[in-house]
Coordinates of C-alpha atoms in Angstrom, one line a residue:
M1 CA 36.1 -21.9 -3.6
A2 CA 37.7 -18.6 -3.9
L3 CA 37.0 -15.3 -2.5
R4 CA 34.5 -13.1 -3.6
L5 CA 33.0 -10.0 -3.2
R6 CA 29.0 -9.9 -2.4
P7 CA 27.3 -6.6 -3.2
P8 CA 25.6 -4.5 -0.6
R9 CA 22.1 -5.5 0.9
L10 CA 19.4 -3.0 0.9
G11 CA 18.4 -2.8 4.4
R12 CA 21.5 -5.0 6.1
T13 CA 25.0 -3.3 5.4
P14 CA 25.9 -0.1 2.7
N15 CA 29.5 -1.9 2.3
W16 CA 30.7 -5.1 0.2
E17 CA 31.5 -8.1 1.8
I18 CA 33.8 -10.4 1.6
R19 CA 32.6 -14.2 1.1
G20 CA 34.5 -17.7 -0.2
T21 CA 37.5 -20.2 1.6
H22 CA 41.1 -19.6 0.6
R23 CA 43.4 -22.2 1.4
G24 CA 41.2 -24.1 3.9
I25 CA 40.3 -20.7 5.6
A26 CA 36.7 -19.7 5.4
V27 CA 35.9 -15.8 5.0
E28 CA 32.1 -13.9 5.9
R29 CA 33.5 -10.4 7.2
S30 CA 32.7 -6.7 5.7
A31 CA 35.3 -4.8 3.7
G32 CA 34.2 -1.8 5.4
S33 CA 33.5 0.3 2.7
P34 CA 30.8 0.8 -0.3
D35 CA 33.5 1.6 -2.8
R36 CA 33.9 -1.3 -5.0
R37 CA 37.7 -0.7 -5.4
I38 CA 38.5 0.0 -1.9
A39 CA 36.5 -3.9 -1.2
E40 CA 39.0 -5.1 -4.1
R41 CA 41.7 -4.6 -2.0
R42 CA 40.9 -5.2 1.0
L43 CA 40.0 -9.1 -0.6
R44 CA 43.5 -8.9 -1.7
E45 CA 44.8 -8.2 1.6
V46 CA 42.5 -11.1 3.5
E47 CA 44.4 -13.2 1.5
R48 CA 47.8 -12.1 1.4
E49 CA 47.3 -12.4 5.8
I50 CA 45.8 -15.9 5.2
E51 CA 48.7 -17.0 2.8
A52 CA 51.0 -15.2 6.0
G53 CA 49.9 -17.7 8.7
E54 CA 48.3 -14.5 10.2
W55 CA 44.5 -16.1 9.6
S56 CA 44.5 -18.7 11.7
T57 CA 41.3 -19.1 14.1
P58 CA 38.6 -21.6 12.9
P59 CA 36.3 -19.9 10.6
A60 CA 32.9 -17.8 12.8
P61 CA 29.9 -20.4 12.8
R62 CA 27.3 -18.7 10.6
H63 CA 25.1 -16.4 12.2
E64 CA 21.2 -16.8 12.7
P65 CA 18.9 -16.3 9.4
T66 CA 17.7 -12.8 9.8
F67 CA 14.7 -10.8 8.1
A68 CA 17.2 -9.3 5.7
D69 CA 18.4 -12.8 5.0
A70 CA 14.9 -14.0 4.5
V71 CA 14.1 -10.8 2.4
E72 CA 16.9 -11.6 0.2
G73 CA 16.2 -15.0 -0.5
Y74 CA 12.4 -14.2 -1.2
V75 CA 13.4 -12.1 -3.7
R76 CA 15.9 -13.8 -5.1
A77 CA 12.8 -16.3 -6.5
G78 CA 11.4 -14.1 -8.5
R79 CA 8.3 -12.9 -5.9
R80 CA 6.8 -9.3 -5.3
R81 CA 9.0 -6.8 -3.9
K82 CA 6.1 -4.5 -3.5
Y83 CA 6.2 -3.4 0.7
L84 CA 9.4 -4.8 1.3
L85 CA 11.2 -1.7 2.3
K86 CA 9.7 -0.8 5.2
L87 CA 9.9 -4.4 6.5
L88 CA 13.5 -4.0 5.6
D89 CA 14.2 -0.6 7.8
R90 CA 12.3 -2.4 10.7
F91 CA 13.5 -6.1 10.9
G92 CA 17.0 -6.0 8.6
D93 CA 18.7 -7.2 11.0
T94 CA 16.3 -9.0 13.8
P95 CA 16.1 -12.7 13.7
L96 CA 14.1 -14.5 12.5
S97 CA 13.4 -16.5 15.8
G98 CA 13.1 -12.6 17.2
I99 CA 10.1 -11.7 15.1
T100 CA 7.0 -12.8 18.0
Q101 CA 3.6 -11.7 17.9
A102 CA 4.0 -8.8 20.1
E103 CA 6.4 -7.3 17.6
I104 CA 4.6 -7.8 14.4
D105 CA 1.5 -6.2 16.1
R106 CA 3.7 -3.0 17.1
A107 CA 5.6 -2.8 14.5
A108 CA 2.4 -3.0 11.9
V109 CA 0.9 0.0 13.9
E110 CA 4.2 1.9 14.3
L111 CA 4.6 1.5 10.5
Y112 CA 1.3 2.0 9.3
P113 CA -0.8 4.2 12.2
A114 CA -3.7 5.7 10.6
V115 CA -4.7 2.7 7.9
Q116 CA -7.7 0.8 8.3
P117 CA -7.2 -2.9 9.1
Q118 CA -7.6 -4.3 5.9
T119 CA -5.1 -2.1 4.4
R120 CA -2.7 -2.7 7.4
N121 CA -3.3 -6.3 6.7
T122 CA -2.6 -5.9 2.9
C123 CA 0.7 -3.1 3.2
F124 CA 2.4 -5.5 6.6
Y125 CA 0.9 -8.7 7.5
T126 CA 0.3 -10.0 4.4
P127 CA 4.1 -9.4 2.8
L128 CA 5.2 -10.2 6.0
S129 CA 3.8 -13.7 6.2
A130 CA 4.7 -14.4 2.8
V131 CA 8.5 -13.7 3.6
L132 CA 8.8 -15.8 6.7
R133 CA 7.3 -18.8 5.1
H134 CA 9.2 -18.6 2.2
A135 CA 12.1 -18.9 4.7
G136 CA 10.7 -21.8 6.2
V137 CA 9.7 -20.3 9.8
D138 CA 6.1 -22.4 10.2
R139 CA 4.2 -20.3 12.6
P140 CA 0.8 -18.4 11.9
I141 CA 0.6 -14.8 12.3
R142 CA -2.7 -13.4 13.6
R143 CA -4.3 -10.9 11.6
P144 CA -5.9 -7.8 12.9
K145 CA -9.6 -7.7 13.7
G146 CA -11.3 -6.4 10.8
A147 CA -8.2 -7.7 8.6
K148 CA -10.4 -8.9 5.6
G149 CA -12.3 -5.6 5.5
R150 CA -16.3 -6.1 4.3
V151 CA -16.9 -9.5 2.5
V152 CA -18.7 -9.1 -0.5
T153 CA -21.1 -11.4 -2.1
R154 CA -23.2 -9.7 -3.7
F155 CA -23.6 -11.4 -7.2
L156 CA -25.4 -10.6 -10.7
T157 CA -28.3 -11.5 -11.7
Q158 CA -28.8 -13.5 -15.6
P159 CA -30.4 -10.3 -17.1
D160 CA -28.2 -8.1 -15.7
A161 CA -25.3 -9.9 -16.6
F162 CA -25.9 -10.8 -19.9
A163 CA -27.0 -7.2 -20.5
I164 CA -23.6 -5.7 -19.8
I165 CA -21.5 -7.9 -21.7
R166 CA -24.1 -7.1 -24.7
E167 CA -23.0 -3.5 -23.7
A168 CA -19.7 -4.0 -23.8
D169 CA -19.5 -6.0 -27.5
Q170 CA -21.3 -2.9 -29.1
I171 CA -18.4 -0.9 -28.1
D172 CA -15.1 -3.4 -27.8
A173 CA -16.1 -7.3 -28.9
R174 CA -12.8 -7.6 -26.9
L175 CA -14.1 -5.9 -23.7
G176 CA -17.4 -8.5 -23.7
L177 CA -15.1 -11.1 -24.7
L178 CA -12.9 -10.1 -21.6
L179 CA -15.9 -10.1 -19.3
R180 CA -17.3 -13.5 -20.4
L181 CA -14.0 -14.9 -19.6
L182 CA -14.5 -13.8 -16.0
L183 CA -17.8 -14.4 -16.0
Y184 CA -17.1 -18.3 -17.0
T185 CA -13.5 -19.0 -15.2
G186 CA -13.8 -16.6 -11.8
M187 CA -10.6 -15.4 -12.6
R188 CA -9.5 -12.0 -11.4
I189 CA -8.7 -9.1 -13.8
N190 CA -5.5 -8.8 -13.4
E191 CA -4.9 -12.4 -14.1
A192 CA -7.4 -12.5 -17.6
L193 CA -5.0 -9.3 -18.4
R194 CA -1.9 -11.2 -18.1
L195 CA -3.1 -14.3 -20.2
R196 CA -1.0 -15.3 -23.2
W197 CA -1.8 -17.0 -25.6
E198 CA 0.5 -19.8 -25.4
D199 CA -1.3 -20.3 -22.1
I200 CA -4.6 -21.6 -23.6
D201 CA -5.0 -24.9 -25.2
L202 CA -8.2 -24.4 -27.1
A203 CA -8.1 -28.2 -28.4
G204 CA -8.1 -28.9 -24.9
G205 CA -10.6 -25.9 -23.5
T206 CA -8.3 -24.8 -20.6
A207 CA -6.3 -21.9 -20.1
Y208 CA -3.5 -21.8 -17.6
V209 CA -2.6 -19.2 -15.0
G210 CA 0.7 -19.1 -13.6
L211 CA 0.4 -15.7 -11.5
T212 CA -2.5 -15.9 -9.4
K213 CA -2.8 -14.0 -6.2
T214 CA -2.0 -17.0 -4.0
G215 CA 0.6 -17.7 -5.7
E216 CA 0.0 -20.9 -6.9
A217 CA -0.9 -21.8 -10.6
R218 CA -3.8 -22.8 -11.7
T219 CA -6.0 -23.8 -14.5
A220 CA -9.4 -22.9 -15.6
K221 CA -11.6 -24.8 -17.9
L222 CA -13.4 -23.2 -20.7
R223 CA -17.0 -22.9 -21.8
A224 CA -17.0 -24.9 -25.3
D225 CA -18.9 -21.3 -26.4
L226 CA -16.5 -19.1 -25.2
V227 CA -13.2 -21.8 -26.5
A228 CA -15.0 -21.5 -30.3
Q229 CA -15.4 -17.1 -29.5
L230 CA -11.4 -17.5 -28.7
R231 CA -10.3 -19.2 -31.7
A232 CA -12.0 -16.9 -34.0
I233 CA -9.5 -13.7 -33.2
R234 CA -6.6 -16.0 -32.4
P235 CA -3.4 -14.6 -34.2
E236 CA -1.5 -17.4 -36.8
T237 CA 1.6 -17.1 -34.6
G238 CA -0.4 -18.7 -31.4
A239 CA 1.5 -15.8 -29.6
G240 CA 1.3 -12.6 -27.4
R241 CA -1.5 -11.4 -24.9
V242 CA -4.8 -12.2 -25.5
F243 CA -6.3 -8.8 -24.4
Q244 CA -4.1 -5.7 -25.4
F245 CA -6.0 -3.8 -22.8
A246 CA -3.8 -1.9 -19.8
Y247 CA -6.1 -1.6 -16.4
G248 CA -6.5 2.1 -16.4
G249 CA -8.6 4.5 -17.1
R250 CA -10.0 4.2 -20.6
L251 CA -11.1 0.3 -19.3
K252 CA -12.8 1.1 -16.7
D253 CA -14.8 4.0 -19.2
Q254 CA -15.4 1.2 -21.7
F255 CA -16.8 -0.1 -18.4
L256 CA -18.6 2.2 -17.0
R257 CA -20.2 2.4 -20.6
A258 CA -21.8 -0.2 -20.6
K259 CA -23.1 -0.4 -17.5
L260 CA -24.7 2.9 -17.9
A261 CA -26.0 1.9 -21.2
V262 CA -28.0 -1.1 -19.8
C263 CA -29.3 1.2 -16.7
D264 CA -30.4 4.1 -19.9
V265 CA -28.4 6.9 -17.7
P266 CA -26.2 8.7 -19.8
M267 CA -22.3 8.8 -19.8
P268 CA -21.3 11.8 -17.1
P269 CA -18.9 14.1 -19.1
R270 CA -15.4 14.7 -18.3
G271 CA -14.4 17.9 -16.5
K272 CA -11.4 20.0 -16.9
T273 CA -8.9 18.2 -15.3
G274 CA -9.8 15.3 -17.7
Q275 CA -11.6 13.2 -15.0
R276 CA -15.1 11.5 -15.2
R277 CA -17.3 14.0 -12.8
P278 CA -18.9 12.4 -9.9
R279 CA -20.9 9.1 -11.4
P280 CA -24.8 9.5 -10.6
D281 CA -26.7 7.4 -8.7
Y282 CA -27.8 4.5 -11.0
R283 CA -28.7 0.7 -10.4
L284 CA -25.5 -1.2 -11.2
A285 CA -23.2 1.8 -9.5
W286 CA -21.5 -1.5 -7.1
V287 CA -20.5 -3.8 -10.4
N288 CA -17.2 -3.9 -10.6
F289 CA -14.9 -6.2 -12.7
H290 CA -14.8 -8.1 -9.7
T291 CA -18.2 -8.9 -9.2
F292 CA -17.8 -11.2 -12.0
R293 CA -15.8 -13.3 -10.0
H294 CA -18.3 -13.4 -7.1
T295 CA -20.8 -14.1 -9.8
W296 CA -19.3 -16.7 -11.1
A297 CA -18.7 -18.6 -7.5
T298 CA -21.9 -18.2 -6.9
W299 CA -23.6 -19.3 -10.1
M300 CA -21.4 -22.5 -9.7
R301 CA -23.6 -22.9 -6.2
M302 CA -27.0 -22.1 -8.0
Y303 CA -26.0 -24.0 -11.3
G304 CA -23.2 -26.0 -11.5
G305 CA -23.6 -27.9 -8.4
A306 CA -20.3 -26.4 -6.7
D307 CA -20.4 -27.0 -2.6
V308 CA -17.5 -25.2 -0.8
Q309 CA -15.3 -28.1 -1.0
G310 CA -15.3 -27.7 -5.5
L311 CA -14.7 -24.1 -5.5
V312 CA -11.5 -24.4 -3.9
A313 CA -10.9 -27.7 -6.1
T314 CA -10.7 -25.0 -9.0
G315 CA -8.2 -23.4 -7.6
N316 CA -9.6 -20.2 -7.5
W317 CA -9.2 -20.3 -3.4
S318 CA -6.4 -21.8 -1.4
D319 CA -8.8 -21.8 1.6
P320 CA -12.0 -23.2 2.4
R321 CA -13.0 -20.0 4.3
S322 CA -12.5 -18.2 1.2
A323 CA -15.0 -20.1 -0.6
A324 CA -17.3 -20.9 2.4
R325 CA -18.4 -17.4 2.2
Y326 CA -20.6 -18.9 -1.4
A327 CA -22.3 -21.8 1.1
H328 CA -24.7 -19.3 2.4
V329 CA -25.3 -17.6 -0.7
V330 CA -27.1 -20.9 -1.8
P331 CA -28.1 -23.2 0.0
R332 CA -29.9 -25.4 -2.0
D333 CA -30.4 -28.8 0.6
E334 CA -32.4 -26.2 2.7
W335 CA -34.2 -24.5 0.2
C336 CA -36.0 -28.0 -0.7
R337 CA -37.2 -28.0 3.1
V338 CA -38.6 -24.9 2.7
D339 CA -42.0 -26.4 1.4
D340 CA -42.0 -29.0 4.1
L341 CA -43.1 -26.3 6.5
P342 CA -46.1 -26.3 8.0
G343 CA -48.8 -24.5 6.4
E344 CA -51.3 -21.6 7.8
P345 CA -54.2 -23.4 9.1
E346 CA -57.4 -22.4 6.7
G347 CA -60.2 -20.1 8.7

């Protein structure tokens, strides 16, 4: 393989690097300059030195992979770059074997000193763990206490869920359909908004979710009534995004309007900056798009008879511990025992 130049690597080196083999001599060294023209001149000099016999030493052994190497492979694989810059600044040249739990915990506090544990987990521990796993480092990383934040399992009752959806239909039929999709598939809002017609098999009644929070693709089952509503709006081309909403102020405003209508509360006016004034304290203020995911899981337990392993099998969770939060929401088997308890004696 002829000699070639490798561009500067973020967090590793600002200079071009010379790599490859020339006349049987392997080369892996810095060109000593961030300027490509200078680096090309140095590459030609290395070729002449090899041809003149000045490179008679055997090639140096490959260095132990560093965190920067792991990040490079992670990014090349198309993974998310978010939060990686601070990690590169902190661990760039550190060999993977040198990234110990103690060093991880110390760096987490240094980089994110004044944040909640769940924020530190999101910005530091999760991307660090993802990079190490992708590099083949099979070592569990302990998360900080409170990393999961407050575990929420609150769900919508049938009257409230369907009332919100009906009001959403009045505002925008596509919004109502979006909420139905969340309710009957357990999709996250960003998964639903990324959904394309090419991912939906109306004949088979399935939707393919290729990009999920866990990084693993899954297939969602679509109810027959949901298939019928999707078929009614499917374009002739059968291509493009299913929902044209952007996850921003307009979508959230419409969702807020639907919830307020259910509670018979007027929509708050906008202030001078264009933002809504503080929302009134109304009964459904706690409901957000993710609540429909919690409701799907709870209804699967209540009405579908799914257990923890059943929820994991749907692909919505990869970790049974995440799905186990719903094991105690609806203890189906235990409820049947309540009637067997001794009653209060008469008189």
